[in-house]
Short mmCIF file of C-alpha atoms in Angstrom, two decimals:
data_model
loop_
_atom_site.label_atom_id
_atom_site.label_comp_id
_atom_site.label_asym_id
_atom_site.label_seq_id
_atom_site.Cartn_x
_atom_site.Cartn_y
_atom_site.Cartn_z
CA ARG A 64 149.38 -121.51 29.51
CA GLY A 65 150.21 -124.97 28.36
CA ARG A 66 146.84 -125.55 26.75
CA LEU A 67 147.67 -124.18 23.23
CA HIS A 68 149.23 -126.58 20.78
CA THR A 69 150.60 -125.43 17.39
CA VAL A 70 149.81 -127.21 14.22
CA PRO A 71 151.28 -126.64 10.71
CA PRO A 72 151.38 -122.90 9.68
CA PHE A 73 148.21 -121.36 8.31
CA GLU A 74 148.47 -118.51 5.85
CA ALA A 75 147.72 -115.12 7.48
CA GLY A 76 144.37 -113.58 6.50
CA GLY A 77 142.59 -116.79 5.76
CA GLY A 78 141.09 -117.47 9.16
CA GLY A 79 137.99 -115.39 9.22
CA GLY A 80 136.14 -114.24 12.37
CA ASP A 81 136.77 -111.18 14.51
CA ASN A 82 139.94 -110.07 16.26
CA SER A 83 139.61 -109.74 20.01
CA SER A 84 142.19 -107.34 21.34
CA SER A 85 140.53 -106.12 24.52
CA SER A 86 142.36 -106.83 27.80
CA SER A 87 141.87 -106.29 31.48
CA ASP A 88 143.20 -107.90 34.66
CA ASP A 89 146.59 -108.23 32.99
CA GLY A 90 145.11 -109.58 29.80
CA LEU A 91 142.99 -112.30 31.34
CA ALA A 92 139.72 -110.96 29.92
CA ALA A 93 141.11 -111.18 26.40
CA THR A 94 139.73 -114.66 26.16
CA SER A 95 136.25 -113.50 27.22
CA THR A 96 135.66 -111.82 23.92
CA LEU A 97 135.92 -115.19 22.21
CA LEU A 98 134.33 -117.56 24.71
CA PHE A 99 131.76 -115.68 26.66
CA LYS A 100 129.05 -113.75 24.80
CA PRO A 101 125.81 -115.13 26.27
CA ALA A 102 122.68 -113.41 24.86
CA GLY A 103 120.10 -111.75 27.14
CA LEU A 104 122.31 -111.29 30.18
CA ASP A 105 122.53 -107.95 31.84
CA PHE A 106 124.66 -107.45 34.94
CA GLU A 107 125.01 -104.73 37.49
CA ALA A 108 128.25 -104.46 39.42
CA GLY A 109 127.06 -101.89 41.91
CA GLY A 110 129.33 -101.35 44.90
CA GLY A 111 132.06 -103.65 46.09
CA ARG A 112 129.51 -105.67 48.04
CA GLY A 113 126.57 -104.79 45.86
CA ASP A 114 123.69 -107.14 45.22
CA GLY A 115 122.97 -108.59 41.84
CA GLY A 116 119.71 -109.59 40.32
CA ALA A 117 117.54 -112.61 40.90
CA VAL A 118 117.60 -116.11 39.53
CA GLY A 119 114.21 -117.78 39.60
CA ARG A 120 110.94 -116.70 41.17
CA HIS A 121 109.12 -119.77 42.32
CA ASP A 122 107.97 -120.91 45.77
CA SER A 123 110.10 -123.61 47.38
CA GLY A 124 108.57 -126.71 48.79
CA GLY A 125 109.02 -130.41 49.63
CA ASP A 126 110.80 -132.13 52.45
CA SER A 127 114.40 -133.43 52.58
CA ASN A 128 113.87 -137.23 52.64
CA GLY A 129 114.98 -139.60 49.92
CA GLY A 130 113.47 -139.08 46.49
CA ALA A 131 111.36 -136.15 47.73
CA ALA A 132 114.56 -134.30 48.67
CA ALA A 133 116.10 -135.04 45.27
CA ALA A 134 112.93 -133.94 43.50
CA ALA A 135 112.84 -130.71 45.47
CA ALA A 136 116.46 -129.93 44.72
CA ALA A 137 115.92 -130.71 41.09
CA ALA A 138 112.86 -128.54 40.97
CA ALA A 139 114.67 -125.65 42.62
CA VAL A 140 117.55 -125.86 40.18
CA ALA A 141 115.16 -126.15 37.28
CA ALA A 142 113.25 -123.10 38.47
CA ALA A 143 116.47 -121.15 38.73
CA VAL A 144 117.52 -122.15 35.19
CA ALA A 145 114.09 -121.37 33.71
CA THR A 146 113.82 -117.86 35.08
CA ALA A 147 117.38 -116.61 35.27
CA ALA A 148 117.62 -112.76 35.68
CA VAL A 149 120.72 -110.74 36.30
CA PRO A 150 121.48 -107.10 37.11
CA ARG A 151 122.45 -104.33 34.78
CA ARG A 152 126.00 -104.20 33.51
CA ARG A 153 128.51 -101.56 34.63
CA VAL A 154 132.23 -101.26 34.39
CA ARG A 155 134.06 -102.31 37.56
CA GLN A 156 137.54 -101.54 38.73
CA TYR A 157 139.19 -104.23 40.83
CA ARG A 158 142.23 -104.10 43.11
CA LEU A 159 144.30 -107.09 44.08
CA THR A 160 143.70 -107.91 47.75
CA ARG A 161 146.43 -107.40 50.33
CA LEU A 162 145.93 -110.85 51.76
CA THR A 163 149.26 -112.60 51.46
CA SER A 164 147.85 -116.01 50.76
CA VAL A 165 145.97 -114.72 47.67
CA ARG A 166 148.88 -112.67 46.43
CA GLN A 167 151.10 -115.76 46.55
CA LEU A 168 148.55 -117.69 44.53
CA VAL A 169 148.44 -114.91 41.95
CA ALA A 170 152.24 -114.79 41.80
CA ALA A 171 152.32 -118.57 41.25
CA THR A 172 150.07 -118.22 38.17
CA GLU A 173 152.20 -115.37 36.86
CA SER A 174 155.41 -117.29 37.27
CA ILE A 175 154.33 -119.89 34.68
CA SER A 176 152.82 -117.46 32.19
CA HIS A 177 153.99 -117.46 28.53
CA LYS A 178 154.38 -114.08 26.81
CA TYR A 179 153.97 -115.43 23.28
CA LEU A 180 150.70 -117.24 24.15
CA GLN A 181 149.42 -114.15 25.99
CA GLN A 182 150.08 -112.11 22.89
CA ALA A 183 148.39 -114.77 20.78
CA LEU A 184 145.23 -114.62 22.89
CA ARG A 185 145.11 -110.84 22.67
CA GLU A 186 145.54 -110.63 18.91
CA HIS A 187 144.08 -113.94 17.67
CA THR A 188 141.55 -114.47 14.85
CA TYR A 189 138.81 -116.97 15.56
CA VAL A 190 138.72 -119.67 12.89
CA GLY A 191 136.10 -122.14 14.06
CA ALA A 192 135.10 -124.90 16.49
CA VAL A 193 135.59 -128.64 16.38
CA ARG A 194 132.25 -130.43 16.44
CA ARG A 195 131.24 -132.46 19.50
CA SER A 196 134.13 -131.10 21.57
CA ALA A 197 135.35 -128.07 23.53
CA LEU A 198 138.17 -127.51 21.00
CA VAL A 199 138.35 -124.29 18.91
CA LEU A 200 140.81 -123.13 16.26
CA LEU A 201 142.56 -119.76 16.63
CA GLN A 202 144.90 -118.14 14.16
CA TYR A 203 147.75 -115.88 15.26
CA ARG A 204 150.04 -114.60 12.57
CA THR A 205 151.03 -117.68 10.55
CA GLY A 206 150.23 -120.19 13.31
CA LEU A 207 147.05 -122.15 13.85
CA PHE A 208 146.31 -123.16 17.40
CA VAL A 209 144.00 -125.89 18.74
CA VAL A 210 142.62 -124.63 22.03
CA ASP A 211 140.77 -126.55 24.72
CA SER A 212 138.18 -123.79 25.52
CA HIS A 213 136.96 -125.58 28.65
CA ALA A 214 140.44 -125.84 30.16
CA MET A 215 141.42 -122.33 29.12
CA SER A 216 138.22 -120.83 30.61
CA PHE A 217 138.80 -122.77 33.83
CA HIS A 218 142.14 -120.95 34.19
CA LEU A 219 140.61 -117.66 33.22
CA PHE A 220 137.97 -117.89 35.94
CA TYR A 221 140.42 -119.23 38.52
CA GLN A 222 142.62 -116.13 37.98
CA LEU A 223 139.66 -113.82 38.02
CA VAL A 224 138.43 -115.19 41.25
CA LEU A 225 141.87 -114.53 42.83
CA ARG A 226 142.20 -111.05 41.35
CA ARG A 227 138.67 -110.01 42.35
CA PHE A 228 138.85 -111.67 45.73
CA ALA A 229 136.38 -110.14 48.27
CA GLN A 230 135.05 -107.66 45.67
CA PHE A 231 132.32 -109.65 44.04
CA SER A 232 128.83 -108.43 43.36
CA LYS A 233 126.03 -110.95 43.69
CA ILE A 234 123.58 -112.92 41.51
CA ARG A 235 120.67 -113.67 43.91
CA LEU A 236 118.75 -116.94 43.70
CA GLN A 237 114.98 -116.75 44.03
CA PRO A 238 113.98 -118.90 45.69
CA PRO A 239 117.19 -119.70 47.62
CA LEU A 240 118.52 -123.18 46.94
CA PRO A 241 118.36 -125.65 49.86
CA ILE A 242 121.94 -126.75 50.41
CA PHE A 243 121.02 -130.12 52.02
CA ASP A 244 118.74 -131.04 49.06
CA ALA A 245 121.32 -129.92 46.53
CA ILE A 246 124.16 -131.90 48.11
CA LEU A 247 121.90 -134.95 48.44
CA LEU A 248 120.99 -134.68 44.80
CA ALA A 249 124.69 -134.56 43.86
CA LEU A 250 125.54 -137.54 46.02
CA GLN A 251 122.70 -139.57 44.54
CA GLN A 252 123.79 -138.72 41.00
CA LYS A 253 127.36 -139.68 41.80
CA CYS A 254 126.21 -143.05 43.25
CA GLY A 255 123.78 -143.64 40.38
CA SER A 256 120.78 -143.78 42.74
CA GLY A 257 117.87 -141.60 43.60
CA ASN A 258 114.95 -140.15 41.70
CA THR A 259 115.85 -137.02 39.72
CA ASN A 260 115.32 -135.46 36.32
CA ALA A 261 117.88 -132.69 36.76
CA THR A 262 120.22 -132.03 33.85
CA THR A 263 123.85 -132.84 34.58
CA ASP A 264 127.12 -132.36 32.84
CA THR A 265 128.49 -135.63 31.59
CA THR A 266 132.05 -134.36 31.84
CA THR A 267 131.85 -133.72 35.57
CA THR A 268 129.62 -136.51 36.92
CA THR A 269 130.54 -140.20 37.03
CA THR A 270 127.13 -141.64 36.09
CA ALA A 271 123.67 -140.44 35.31
CA ALA A 272 121.08 -140.67 38.03
CA THR A 273 118.54 -143.45 37.64
CA ALA A 274 114.84 -143.43 38.61
CA THR A 275 114.64 -146.92 40.11
CA THR A 276 113.27 -147.70 43.57
CA THR A 277 113.33 -151.29 44.73
CA GLY A 278 112.08 -150.73 48.27
CA THR A 279 114.63 -153.18 49.71
CA ARG A 280 116.20 -152.64 53.06
CA GLY A 281 119.61 -152.23 51.40
CA ASP A 282 118.39 -149.31 49.28
CA ASP A 283 116.82 -147.76 52.34
CA ASP A 284 120.04 -148.00 54.25
CA HIS A 285 121.95 -146.52 51.31
CA GLN A 286 119.60 -143.58 51.02
CA SER A 287 119.79 -143.05 54.76
CA ALA A 288 123.58 -142.95 54.62
CA LEU A 289 123.48 -140.40 51.75
CA ARG A 290 121.07 -138.21 53.78
CA ASP A 291 123.34 -138.42 56.78
CA GLU A 292 126.33 -137.38 54.68
CA ALA A 293 124.46 -134.52 53.11
CA ASP A 294 123.32 -133.39 56.52
CA ARG A 295 126.85 -133.53 57.88
CA LEU A 296 128.36 -131.60 54.94
CA THR A 297 125.67 -128.94 55.30
CA LYS A 298 125.61 -128.49 59.08
CA GLU A 299 129.09 -129.29 60.08
CA VAL A 300 131.10 -128.02 57.10
CA LEU A 301 129.31 -125.19 55.18
CA LEU A 302 127.07 -123.49 57.74
CA PRO A 303 129.88 -122.80 60.29
CA ARG A 304 131.84 -121.07 57.50
CA LYS A 305 129.06 -119.10 55.89
CA GLU A 306 130.40 -115.68 57.02
CA MET A 307 133.77 -116.37 55.40
CA LEU A 308 132.16 -117.64 52.23
CA ASP A 309 129.99 -114.56 51.94
CA GLU A 310 132.71 -112.03 52.77
CA TYR A 311 135.34 -113.43 50.45
CA PHE A 312 133.29 -115.07 47.61
CA SER A 313 129.76 -113.60 47.87
CA LEU A 314 128.39 -117.10 48.50
CA GLU A 315 125.69 -116.07 50.89
CA ILE A 316 123.95 -118.70 53.01
CA ASP A 317 120.93 -117.87 55.17
CA GLU A 318 120.07 -119.22 58.63
CA ASP A 319 117.90 -121.95 57.10
CA GLY A 320 120.83 -123.47 55.27
CA LYS A 321 119.87 -122.12 51.81
CA LEU A 322 122.19 -120.71 49.18
CA VAL A 323 121.04 -117.11 48.61
CA SER A 324 123.61 -115.79 46.14
CA ILE A 325 126.61 -116.64 43.97
CA PRO A 326 129.30 -114.24 42.84
CA ILE A 327 129.52 -112.34 39.58
CA VAL A 328 132.99 -113.46 38.49
CA LEU A 329 132.82 -111.96 35.00
CA GLU A 330 130.37 -109.24 34.02
CA GLY A 331 127.93 -110.33 31.29
CA TYR A 332 128.46 -114.04 31.97
CA GLN A 333 126.33 -116.41 34.03
CA PRO A 334 127.35 -120.01 34.97
CA GLN A 335 125.17 -123.08 34.36
CA ILE A 336 122.95 -122.87 37.39
CA GLU A 337 122.00 -126.55 37.10
CA LEU A 338 125.59 -127.39 38.11
CA LEU A 339 125.11 -125.84 41.63
CA PRO A 340 124.43 -129.12 43.38
CA LEU A 341 127.73 -130.53 42.12
CA PHE A 342 129.48 -127.33 43.10
CA LEU A 343 128.13 -127.35 46.59
CA SER A 344 129.04 -131.04 47.06
CA ARG A 345 132.60 -130.42 45.96
CA LEU A 346 132.87 -127.22 48.01
CA ALA A 347 131.90 -129.11 51.16
CA ALA A 348 133.68 -132.38 50.60
CA ASP A 349 136.76 -131.50 48.50
CA THR A 350 138.08 -128.36 50.21
CA ASN A 351 141.08 -128.23 52.46
CA TRP A 352 139.62 -126.24 55.35
CA SER A 353 142.60 -126.64 57.67
CA ARG A 354 145.10 -124.33 55.89
CA GLU A 355 144.29 -120.86 54.74
CA GLN A 356 146.04 -120.78 51.37
CA ALA A 357 145.00 -124.30 50.41
CA CYS A 358 141.46 -123.47 51.38
CA LEU A 359 141.29 -120.28 49.31
CA LYS A 360 142.85 -122.06 46.35
CA SER A 361 140.35 -124.97 46.57
CA ILE A 362 137.32 -122.65 46.74
CA SER A 363 138.65 -120.57 43.81
CA GLN A 364 139.12 -123.75 41.77
CA HIS A 365 135.61 -124.97 42.60
CA LEU A 366 134.16 -121.64 41.44
CA ALA A 367 136.29 -121.81 38.30
CA ALA A 368 134.93 -125.26 37.57
CA LEU A 369 131.36 -123.98 38.00
CA TYR A 370 131.88 -121.03 35.67
CA ALA A 371 134.08 -122.75 33.01
CA PHE A 372 132.66 -122.86 29.53
CA ARG A 373 131.19 -126.17 28.42
CA PRO A 374 130.14 -127.33 25.03
CA PRO A 375 126.56 -128.53 24.38
CA LEU A 376 125.56 -131.75 26.09
CA PRO A 377 126.09 -134.79 23.81
CA ARG A 378 122.38 -135.56 23.37
CA GLN A 379 121.59 -131.97 22.41
CA GLN A 380 124.58 -131.78 20.07
CA GLN A 381 123.70 -135.17 18.55
CA ALA A 382 120.13 -134.06 17.87
CA THR A 383 121.46 -130.94 16.19
CA ASP A 384 123.92 -132.95 14.10
CA ASP A 385 121.18 -135.35 13.08
CA ASP A 386 119.04 -132.48 11.90
CA ASP A 387 121.94 -131.11 9.88
CA ASP A 388 122.50 -134.52 8.35
CA ASP A 389 118.86 -134.75 7.39
CA ASP A 390 118.98 -131.33 5.75
CA ASP A 391 122.07 -132.41 3.77
CA ASP A 392 120.26 -135.54 2.61
CA ASP A 393 117.26 -133.52 1.48
CA ASP A 394 119.47 -131.18 -0.45
CA ALA A 395 121.23 -134.08 -2.08
CA HIS A 396 117.93 -135.65 -3.22
CA SER A 397 116.62 -132.37 -4.55
#
């Protein structure tokens, strides 16, 4: 779908790796055999509105002011990441919703599909990955393709959200994530202020959060403005729409303004929970709530961005590369 680029032919049979020929949801899941095989995850689909497992099992605490709010949100996210648990996995059958707006969005994606590239994704051979990037090499027949796995997985999850609309099972968060604290944390990270140690994705945030506090009146005013904005996005934007978010997308919000669950978009795959603050911030601030189709499209895209595959963070990958280089040097000396 416009993200595969051919390079000079590659002789058939020389690629290595496994063929992935499984397909579901009109072939969308063909890419999942390549990109999404996380270890230790076990999902349960249950009924159409069934509950998933739990993510995290720690007591929540802290207030929602300034650095304490950011620290509380960071701690809640860290707790969820550290103790992720998901339900048992079962095969689900999904039916396309009758809602006209969603059907039109699905038709729009189908209208720009490419039969040759669909066939290539179903019958490809995995060759390898490009270091320090989201690019992977796939062989199909005598062609070698350079694929942006992040962009391709975004489109995969976007289409899965549309095709499984209002049929998601749930991954439950224990403890539930305070939405105000999470949005405040995301706003502070975006502005480069606040006190947080939460891990963020450098491809989706503008700057890393700093841990500086000057105590000046200007900083206090800035923090107060961020708290006001987080409070507005929580109470005036998300809470009034919590029934719709739960019914259509299994984004359950309780009466205390805490995120209780997220949807299972693809069985056997869990998103990066530490990206939830950014997701909630974008969901509240960057969604067109005034028009039905635009609203459903925006929410589906925000979920796709949350679930999309990401390569290792640069620091982690750099550390791994340095270790590999040291091993190579040792071998050379020996």
